[in-house]
Amino acid sequence: MSDEFPAKSADPRLQSVRLDEASALSPDFYAGDHWLGVDQAAVLEPGWQILCPASDVAQPGDHVVRDIGRVPVLIVHAADGALNGFVNVCRHRAGPLALCDGKGAKRLRCAYHGWTYDLDGQLRTAPEMQDAQSFDRDGIALARIELQTWNGMTFARARAGGPDFATVMAGIDALAAPYDLAGMHHHHRRIYKVAANWKTYVDNFLEGYHLPFVHPGLSGVVSYPQYRTELAPFWSLQRAPVSDPNGLYADGEALYFFIYPNTMLNILPGRVQTNRVVADGPSHCRVEFDFYYAPGFESMAEADDAFSDEIQGEDRLICERVQQGLNSGAYRPGRLSPSQEAGVWHWQNLLREAYARAEGGTTHGDANN
Ligand code: FES
Ligand SMILES: [Fe+2]
């Protein structure tokens, strides 16, 4: 990544600096509704992010509901085979079309007053509207969002404004190819709630510096001395050799991808675990975990889940304490380790750039593409 960042700001907290001169992002950005709103509007909503396994929406009528920033979204497999992404907000008075994931729907019916839409988003019926003058039923359809399917995973963004999908993902395919992610099968999902800002959780993901102190079990599996970080414009990769004394994981390499703004791919031999970090408030986030296994590796799922749960508990505790520290009013940004925190620096500069652009009033449409 270059040291040049196009969005300049007079705010010293938003000025990007070289890695060997860098400090952490100001704690100001980890608190309060203003910056939560900026995160949602300028970072999360225009950012491509993993939403669900493609297998969850494999058949006509299958649908999945999620939130991207403030935007409720609905992914639905239509009768013609198309995968459609909609804003899950009725065109009448903003009711929800679907309240939870489901299978085999023939239509989408709003839970508020019962307007129905076809699976392609077209309004089909609107009860009690016969007296409404110039009511153009055929001209009413659900707003769409963009979707992409990648290696059996469905990605989406709530609105344009950031880089396109191919630009974000460029280079990951080649690195992930030996793992044949598309050949893995989704096994189970878990959701973790963490009493920390969503960025605190991402910060923590982006370095292995804490491994020896926070994760004694994982330190015995992943080689901390050989841990290294690679940077691309919109993602980073932490990688290290794996050698598991307990035999749960085959020898090989661990690849931890972070895809800006909130997706993680954790690849170990025979397994990928995906994470999406969702902002639930200035001091709360939720992390969606999906576990996929290669054929023949499903038998490790229970032990893998238990080990992952142990690591997640360790990360949750430290993130919650760090959030207290960030909120204390007594913390000033500390220097980053150039050898251990390049991933943190990289992503915090992407945030600084997004914040500078948002605070400068630049419109979403001319952000990056
Ligand atoms: S809000 Fe959907 S039918 Fe009224
Ligand atoms: Fe960790």
GROMACS .gro file of C-alpha atoms and ligand atoms in nm:
model
  374
    1MET     CA    1   0.000   0.000   0.000
    2SER     CA    2   0.132   0.345  -0.080
    3ASP     CA    3   0.192   0.609   0.181
    4GLU     CA    4  -0.027   0.846  -0.019
    5PHE     CA    5  -0.390   0.885   0.076
    6PRO     CA    6  -0.616   1.092  -0.145
    7ALA     CA    7  -0.855   1.225   0.116
    8LYS     CA    8  -0.677   1.495   0.313
    9SER     CA    9  -0.818   1.641   0.628
   10ALA     CA   10  -0.726   1.932   0.847
   11ASP     CA   11  -0.815   1.713   1.144
   12PRO     CA   12  -0.485   1.577   1.280
   13ARG     CA   13  -0.663   1.260   1.395
   14LEU     CA   14  -0.738   1.181   1.030
   15GLN     CA   15  -0.395   1.231   0.884
   16SER     CA   16  -0.236   0.911   0.761
   17VAL     CA   17   0.128   0.859   0.837
   18ARG     CA   18   0.394   0.602   0.756
   19LEU     CA   19   0.381   0.274   0.941
   20ASP     CA   20   0.702   0.340   1.131
   21GLU     CA   21   0.566   0.674   1.249
   22ALA     CA   22   0.208   0.561   1.312
   23SER     CA   23  -0.005   0.570   1.623
   24ALA     CA   24  -0.338   0.400   1.679
   25LEU     CA   25  -0.665   0.561   1.576
   26SER     CA   26  -0.800   0.816   1.823
   27PRO     CA   27  -1.043   0.677   2.084
   28ASP     CA   28  -1.283   0.956   1.984
   29PHE     CA   29  -1.395   0.741   1.691
   30TYR     CA   30  -1.491   0.451   1.916
   31ALA     CA   31  -1.761   0.633   2.108
   32GLY     CA   32  -2.085   0.817   2.056
   33ASP     CA   33  -2.365   0.821   1.805
   34HIS     CA   34  -2.201   1.063   1.561
   35TRP     CA   35  -1.915   0.832   1.468
   36LEU     CA   36  -2.142   0.528   1.476
   37GLY     CA   37  -2.353   0.705   1.214
   38VAL     CA   38  -2.046   0.785   1.004
   39ASP     CA   39  -1.933   0.423   1.031
   40GLN     CA   40  -2.271   0.304   0.910
   41ALA     CA   41  -2.317   0.555   0.628
   42ALA     CA   42  -1.961   0.591   0.501
   43VAL     CA   43  -1.794   0.262   0.589
   44LEU     CA   44  -2.039  -0.025   0.643
   45GLU     CA   45  -2.327   0.046   0.404
   46PRO     CA   46  -2.116   0.102   0.090
   47GLY     CA   47  -1.878  -0.180   0.185
   48TRP     CA   48  -1.893  -0.526   0.030
   49GLN     CA   49  -1.943  -0.781   0.306
   50ILE     CA   50  -2.021  -1.148   0.346
   51LEU     CA   51  -2.387  -1.210   0.426
   52CYS     CA   52  -2.459  -1.582   0.412
   53PRO     CA   53  -2.358  -1.914   0.262
   54ALA     CA   54  -2.488  -1.944  -0.095
   55SER     CA   55  -2.637  -2.277   0.015
   56ASP     CA   56  -2.883  -2.085   0.238
   57VAL     CA   57  -3.046  -1.938  -0.073
   58ALA     CA   58  -2.997  -2.226  -0.316
   59GLN     CA   59  -3.362  -2.301  -0.401
   60PRO     CA   60  -3.652  -2.086  -0.526
   61GLY     CA   61  -3.819  -1.909  -0.234
   62ASP     CA   62  -3.518  -1.942  -0.002
   63HIS     CA   63  -3.451  -1.611   0.169
   64VAL     CA   64  -3.217  -1.458   0.423
   65VAL     CA   65  -3.257  -1.135   0.620
   66ARG     CA   66  -2.967  -0.930   0.753
   67ASP     CA   67  -2.875  -0.570   0.831
   68ILE     CA   68  -2.601  -0.380   0.649
   69GLY     CA   69  -2.536  -0.073   0.862
   70ARG     CA   70  -2.882   0.077   0.914
   71VAL     CA   71  -3.029  -0.095   0.610
   72PRO     CA   72  -3.240  -0.410   0.655
   73VAL     CA   73  -3.176  -0.632   0.355
   74LEU     CA   74  -3.334  -0.942   0.209
   75ILE     CA   75  -3.169  -1.196  -0.022
   76VAL     CA   76  -3.416  -1.415  -0.209
   77HIS     CA   77  -3.382  -1.687  -0.470
   78ALA     CA   78  -3.648  -1.614  -0.732
   79ALA     CA   79  -3.852  -1.865  -0.930
   80ASP     CA   80  -3.647  -1.794  -1.243
   81GLY     CA   81  -3.326  -1.887  -1.062
   82ALA     CA   82  -3.203  -1.531  -1.013
   83LEU     CA   83  -3.062  -1.433  -0.677
   84ASN     CA   84  -3.215  -1.098  -0.584
   85GLY     CA   85  -3.108  -0.855  -0.315
   86PHE     CA   86  -3.363  -0.607  -0.182
   87VAL     CA   87  -3.393  -0.346   0.084
   88ASN     CA   88  -3.626  -0.525   0.327
   89VAL     CA   89  -3.853  -0.220   0.354
   90CYS     CA   90  -4.202  -0.208   0.209
   91ARG     CA   91  -4.284   0.068  -0.040
   92HIS     CA   92  -4.607   0.144   0.152
   93ARG     CA   93  -4.506   0.258   0.499
   94ALA     CA   94  -4.170   0.089   0.555
   95GLY     CA   95  -4.283  -0.242   0.701
   96PRO     CA   96  -4.065  -0.554   0.676
   97LEU     CA   97  -4.115  -0.806   0.396
   98ALA     CA   98  -3.954  -1.089   0.587
   99LEU     CA   99  -3.879  -1.109   0.958
  100CYS     CA  100  -3.644  -1.406   0.953
  101ASP     CA  101  -3.470  -1.648   0.719
  102GLY     CA  102  -3.699  -1.894   0.546
  103LYS     CA  103  -3.749  -2.150   0.272
  104GLY     CA  104  -3.991  -2.199  -0.014
  105ALA     CA  105  -4.170  -1.860  -0.014
  106LYS     CA  106  -4.394  -1.805  -0.317
  107ARG     CA  107  -4.436  -1.433  -0.252
  108LEU     CA  108  -4.306  -1.172  -0.012
  109ARG     CA  109  -4.582  -1.037   0.208
  110CYS     CA  110  -4.532  -0.729   0.417
  111ALA     CA  111  -4.589  -0.799   0.786
  112TYR     CA  112  -4.758  -0.459   0.838
  113HIS     CA  113  -5.060  -0.430   0.601
  114GLY     CA  114  -5.014  -0.730   0.377
  115TRP     CA  115  -4.898  -0.586   0.045
  116THR     CA  116  -4.744  -0.871  -0.152
  117TYR     CA  117  -4.448  -0.867  -0.388
  118ASP     CA  118  -4.321  -1.126  -0.634
  119LEU     CA  119  -3.980  -1.274  -0.567
  120ASP     CA  120  -3.841  -1.035  -0.829
  121GLY     CA  121  -3.955  -0.742  -0.613
  122GLN     CA  122  -4.255  -0.634  -0.819
  123LEU     CA  123  -4.563  -0.529  -0.618
  124ARG     CA  124  -4.837  -0.783  -0.689
  125THR     CA  125  -5.128  -0.705  -0.455
  126ALA     CA  126  -5.214  -0.411  -0.232
  127PRO     CA  127  -5.536  -0.463  -0.036
  128GLU     CA  128  -5.777  -0.171   0.021
  129MET     CA  129  -5.601   0.052  -0.231
  130GLN     CA  130  -5.880   0.054  -0.493
  131ASP     CA  131  -5.990   0.409  -0.405
  132ALA     CA  132  -5.640   0.555  -0.426
  133GLN     CA  133  -5.628   0.777  -0.734
  134SER     CA  134  -5.344   0.720  -0.981
  135PHE     CA  135  -5.209   0.436  -0.771
  136ASP     CA  136  -4.963   0.272  -1.009
  137ARG     CA  137  -4.924  -0.078  -0.874
  138ASP     CA  138  -4.712  -0.189  -1.166
  139GLY     CA  139  -4.472   0.097  -1.110
  140ILE     CA  140  -4.392  -0.007  -0.755
  141ALA     CA  141  -4.110  -0.250  -0.675
  142LEU     CA  142  -3.872  -0.312  -0.389
  143ALA     CA  143  -3.543  -0.122  -0.395
  144ARG     CA  144  -3.254  -0.343  -0.494
  145ILE     CA  145  -2.908  -0.397  -0.351
  146GLU     CA  146  -2.608  -0.550  -0.527
  147LEU     CA  147  -2.505  -0.911  -0.465
  148GLN     CA  148  -2.206  -1.123  -0.561
  149THR     CA  149  -2.151  -1.493  -0.507
  150TRP     CA  150  -1.790  -1.590  -0.442
  151ASN     CA  151  -1.673  -1.945  -0.369
  152GLY     CA  152  -2.010  -2.051  -0.228
  153MET     CA  153  -2.055  -1.735  -0.021
  154THR     CA  154  -2.295  -1.448  -0.086
  155PHE     CA  155  -2.161  -1.094  -0.051
  156ALA     CA  156  -2.362  -0.772  -0.068
  157ARG     CA  157  -2.346  -0.400  -0.016
  158ALA     CA  158  -2.636  -0.174   0.074
  159ARG     CA  159  -2.544   0.105  -0.164
  160ALA     CA  160  -2.280   0.209  -0.415
  161GLY     CA  161  -2.007   0.446  -0.314
  162GLY     CA  162  -1.703   0.235  -0.240
  163PRO     CA  163  -1.483   0.025  -0.465
  164ASP     CA  164  -1.652  -0.245  -0.669
  165PHE     CA  165  -1.639  -0.611  -0.569
  166ALA     CA  166  -1.366  -0.716  -0.811
  167THR     CA  167  -1.144  -0.430  -0.694
  168VAL     CA  168  -1.192  -0.519  -0.328
  169MET     CA  169  -1.125  -0.890  -0.377
  170ALA     CA  170  -0.842  -0.866  -0.631
  171GLY     CA  171  -0.567  -1.112  -0.545
  172ILE     CA  172  -0.754  -1.321  -0.287
  173ASP     CA  173  -0.859  -1.590  -0.535
  174ALA     CA  174  -0.503  -1.680  -0.620
  175LEU     CA  175  -0.400  -1.707  -0.256
  176ALA     CA  176  -0.708  -1.906  -0.155
  177ALA     CA  177  -0.709  -2.136  -0.461
  178PRO     CA  178  -0.510  -2.419  -0.296
  179TYR     CA  179  -0.782  -2.448  -0.031
  180ASP     CA  180  -1.070  -2.498  -0.282
  181LEU     CA  181  -1.316  -2.288  -0.080
  182ALA     CA  182  -1.588  -2.351  -0.338
  183GLY     CA  183  -1.564  -2.724  -0.262
  184MET     CA  184  -1.629  -2.673   0.111
  185HIS     CA  185  -1.977  -2.714   0.264
  186HIS     CA  186  -2.141  -2.487   0.515
  187HIS     CA  187  -2.178  -2.670   0.844
  188HIS     CA  188  -2.303  -2.431   1.112
  189ARG     CA  189  -2.338  -2.072   1.222
  190ARG     CA  190  -2.278  -1.894   1.550
  191ILE     CA  191  -2.339  -1.538   1.662
  192TYR     CA  192  -2.130  -1.373   1.932
  193LYS     CA  193  -2.220  -1.048   2.105
  194VAL     CA  194  -1.934  -0.834   2.227
  195ALA     CA  195  -1.962  -0.524   2.449
  196ALA     CA  196  -1.717  -0.328   2.236
  197ASN     CA  197  -1.725  -0.099   1.936
  198TRP     CA  198  -1.717  -0.299   1.613
  199LYS     CA  199  -1.381  -0.142   1.523
  200THR     CA  200  -1.228  -0.260   1.849
  201TYR     CA  201  -1.311  -0.613   1.741
  202VAL     CA  202  -1.158  -0.557   1.396
  203ASP     CA  203  -0.845  -0.395   1.544
  204ASN     CA  204  -0.795  -0.702   1.759
  205PHE     CA  205  -0.836  -0.937   1.464
  206LEU     CA  206  -0.570  -0.757   1.266
  207GLU     CA  207  -0.266  -0.846   1.468
  208GLY     CA  208  -0.103  -1.158   1.609
  209TYR     CA  209   0.088  -0.946   1.860
  210HIS     CA  210  -0.160  -1.048   2.132
  211LEU     CA  211  -0.139  -1.420   2.059
  212PRO     CA  212   0.111  -1.518   2.332
  213PHE     CA  213  -0.074  -1.314   2.595
  214VAL     CA  214  -0.441  -1.366   2.511
  215HIS     CA  215  -0.446  -1.708   2.341
  216PRO     CA  216  -0.220  -1.961   2.512
  217GLY     CA  217  -0.397  -2.252   2.339
  218LEU     CA  218  -0.380  -2.104   1.989
  219SER     CA  219  -0.017  -2.009   2.041
  220GLY     CA  220   0.062  -2.380   2.055
  221VAL     CA  221  -0.096  -2.434   1.712
  222VAL     CA  222  -0.005  -2.122   1.512
  223SER     CA  223   0.362  -2.028   1.495
  224TYR     CA  224   0.391  -1.678   1.638
  225PRO     CA  225   0.758  -1.629   1.538
  226GLN     CA  226   0.671  -1.697   1.172
  227TYR     CA  227   0.357  -1.485   1.174
  228ARG     CA  228   0.356  -1.226   0.897
  229THR     CA  229   0.119  -0.976   0.739
  230GLU     CA  230   0.063  -0.890   0.371
  231LEU     CA  231  -0.128  -0.584   0.254
  232ALA     CA  232  -0.343  -0.517  -0.053
  233PRO     CA  233  -0.547  -0.203  -0.122
  234PHE     CA  234  -0.866  -0.330   0.047
  235TRP     CA  235  -0.762  -0.641   0.236
  236SER     CA  236  -0.484  -0.773   0.451
  237LEU     CA  237  -0.363  -1.124   0.515
  238GLN     CA  238  -0.200  -1.262   0.826
  239ARG     CA  239  -0.042  -1.600   0.776
  240ALA     CA  240   0.155  -1.845   0.983
  241PRO     CA  241   0.244  -2.214   0.976
  242VAL     CA  242   0.011  -2.451   1.163
  243SER     CA  243   0.138  -2.746   1.358
  244ASP     CA  244  -0.117  -2.883   1.603
  245PRO     CA  245   0.013  -3.099   1.888
  246ASN     CA  246  -0.346  -3.214   1.952
  247GLY     CA  247  -0.395  -3.332   1.595
  248LEU     CA  248  -0.716  -3.141   1.538
  249TYR     CA  249  -0.568  -2.939   1.252
  250ALA     CA  250  -0.357  -3.092   0.979
  251ASP     CA  251  -0.014  -2.939   0.930
  252GLY     CA  252  -0.021  -2.653   0.684
  253GLU     CA  253  -0.077  -2.283   0.703
  254ALA     CA  254  -0.332  -2.055   0.864
  255LEU     CA  255  -0.453  -1.767   0.645
  256TYR     CA  256  -0.645  -1.488   0.815
  257PHE     CA  257  -0.790  -1.249   0.559
  258PHE     CA  258  -0.952  -0.924   0.659
  259ILE     CA  259  -1.162  -0.771   0.380
  260TYR     CA  260  -1.248  -0.406   0.437
  261PRO     CA  261  -1.472  -0.307   0.601
  262ASN     CA  262  -1.599  -0.599   0.814
  263THR     CA  263  -1.542  -0.946   0.666
  264MET     CA  264  -1.289  -1.204   0.780
  265LEU     CA  265  -1.195  -1.537   0.623
  266ASN     CA  266  -1.011  -1.769   0.860
  267ILE     CA  267  -0.865  -2.053   0.658
  268LEU     CA  268  -0.705  -2.360   0.814
  269PRO     CA  269  -0.638  -2.692   0.642
  270GLY     CA  270  -0.980  -2.837   0.551
  271ARG     CA  271  -1.179  -2.549   0.698
  272VAL     CA  272  -1.283  -2.192   0.642
  273GLN     CA  273  -1.461  -1.989   0.904
  274THR     CA  274  -1.609  -1.657   0.795
  275ASN     CA  275  -1.689  -1.362   1.020
  276ARG     CA  276  -1.897  -1.051   0.963
  277VAL     CA  277  -1.876  -0.780   1.226
  278VAL     CA  278  -2.200  -0.587   1.276
  279ALA     CA  279  -2.219  -0.256   1.466
  280ASP     CA  280  -2.497  -0.273   1.725
  281GLY     CA  281  -2.418   0.057   1.896
  282PRO     CA  282  -2.116   0.267   1.992
  283SER     CA  283  -2.006   0.006   2.245
  284HIS     CA  284  -2.168  -0.310   2.114
  285CYS     CA  285  -2.113  -0.536   1.818
  286ARG     CA  286  -2.219  -0.876   1.699
  287VAL     CA  287  -2.004  -1.116   1.505
  288GLU     CA  288  -2.159  -1.371   1.270
  289PHE     CA  289  -1.949  -1.686   1.235
  290ASP     CA  290  -2.008  -1.941   0.959
  291PHE     CA  291  -1.810  -2.266   0.950
  292TYR     CA  292  -1.742  -2.455   0.627
  293TYR     CA  293  -1.549  -2.784   0.589
  294ALA     CA  294  -1.388  -2.962   0.298
  295PRO     CA  295  -1.522  -3.311   0.218
  296GLY     CA  296  -1.378  -3.552   0.473
  297PHE     CA  297  -1.312  -3.281   0.730
  298GLU     CA  298  -1.667  -3.251   0.873
  299SER     CA  299  -1.577  -3.481   1.161
  300MET     CA  300  -1.357  -3.208   1.306
  301ALA     CA  301  -1.650  -2.966   1.333
  302GLU     CA  302  -1.737  -3.023   1.697
  303ALA     CA  303  -1.381  -2.995   1.827
  304ASP     CA  304  -1.307  -2.706   1.589
  305ASP     CA  305  -1.614  -2.521   1.714
  306ALA     CA  306  -1.513  -2.576   2.078
  307PHE     CA  307  -1.159  -2.450   2.013
  308SER     CA  308  -1.292  -2.153   1.817
  309ASP     CA  309  -1.533  -2.078   2.103
  310GLU     CA  310  -1.244  -2.076   2.350
  311ILE     CA  311  -1.047  -1.832   2.132
  312GLN     CA  312  -1.354  -1.618   2.077
  313GLY     CA  313  -1.413  -1.598   2.452
  314GLU     CA  314  -1.056  -1.479   2.500
  315ASP     CA  315  -1.092  -1.216   2.227
  316ARG     CA  316  -1.429  -1.101   2.362
  317LEU     CA  317  -1.290  -1.044   2.710
  318ILE     CA  318  -0.988  -0.848   2.593
  319CYS     CA  319  -1.195  -0.642   2.347
  320GLU     CA  320  -1.442  -0.550   2.622
  321ARG     CA  321  -1.159  -0.439   2.852
  322VAL     CA  322  -0.995  -0.244   2.568
  323GLN     CA  323  -1.327  -0.071   2.502
  324GLN     CA  324  -1.337   0.038   2.868
  325GLY     CA  325  -0.987   0.173   2.818
  326LEU     CA  326  -1.085   0.358   2.501
  327ASN     CA  327  -1.390   0.506   2.677
  328SER     CA  328  -1.194   0.605   2.987
  329GLY     CA  329  -1.103   0.955   2.876
  330ALA     CA  330  -0.754   0.873   2.999
  331TYR     CA  331  -0.613   0.709   2.686
  332ARG     CA  332  -0.417   0.886   2.410
  333PRO     CA  333  -0.328   0.694   2.092
  334GLY     CA  334  -0.016   0.484   2.139
  335ARG     CA  335   0.251   0.395   1.883
  336LEU     CA  336   0.207   0.086   1.665
  337SER     CA  337   0.461  -0.193   1.624
  338PRO     CA  338   0.578  -0.182   1.259
  339SER     CA  339   0.660  -0.553   1.262
  340GLN     CA  340   0.337  -0.666   1.430
  341GLU     CA  341   0.065  -0.412   1.358
  342ALA     CA  342   0.085  -0.339   0.985
  343GLY     CA  343  -0.268  -0.475   0.943
  344VAL     CA  344  -0.402  -0.240   1.212
  345TRP     CA  345  -0.224   0.056   1.050
  346HIS     CA  346  -0.356  -0.036   0.705
  347TRP     CA  347  -0.720  -0.061   0.808
  348GLN     CA  348  -0.710   0.242   1.035
  349ASN     CA  349  -0.579   0.446   0.740
  350LEU     CA  350  -0.872   0.323   0.530
  351LEU     CA  351  -1.100   0.443   0.810
  352ARG     CA  352  -0.921   0.778   0.832
  353GLU     CA  353  -0.968   0.821   0.460
  354ALA     CA  354  -1.340   0.733   0.480
  355TYR     CA  355  -1.387   0.970   0.775
  356ALA     CA  356  -1.202   1.252   0.602
  357ARG     CA  357  -1.420   1.207   0.298
  358ALA     CA  358  -1.741   1.187   0.503
  359GLU     CA  359  -1.657   1.489   0.716
  360GLY     CA  360  -1.552   1.682   0.407
  361GLY     CA  361  -1.898   1.632   0.264
  362THR     CA  362  -1.779   1.437  -0.039
  363THR     CA  363  -2.072   1.245  -0.180
  364HIS     CA  364  -2.073   0.865  -0.177
  365GLY     CA  365  -2.089   0.839  -0.554
  366ASP     CA  366  -1.748   0.985  -0.625
  367ALA     CA  367  -1.564   0.804  -0.348
  368ASN     CA  368  -1.359   0.537  -0.514
  369ASN     CA  369  -1.506   0.441  -0.845
  370FES     S1  370  -4.597  -0.105   0.523
  370FES    FE1  371  -4.607  -0.278   0.396
  370FES     S2  372  -4.814  -0.304   0.358
  370FES    FE2  373  -4.804  -0.126   0.478
  371FE      FE  374  -0.733  -1.293   1.916
   0.00000   0.00000   0.00000
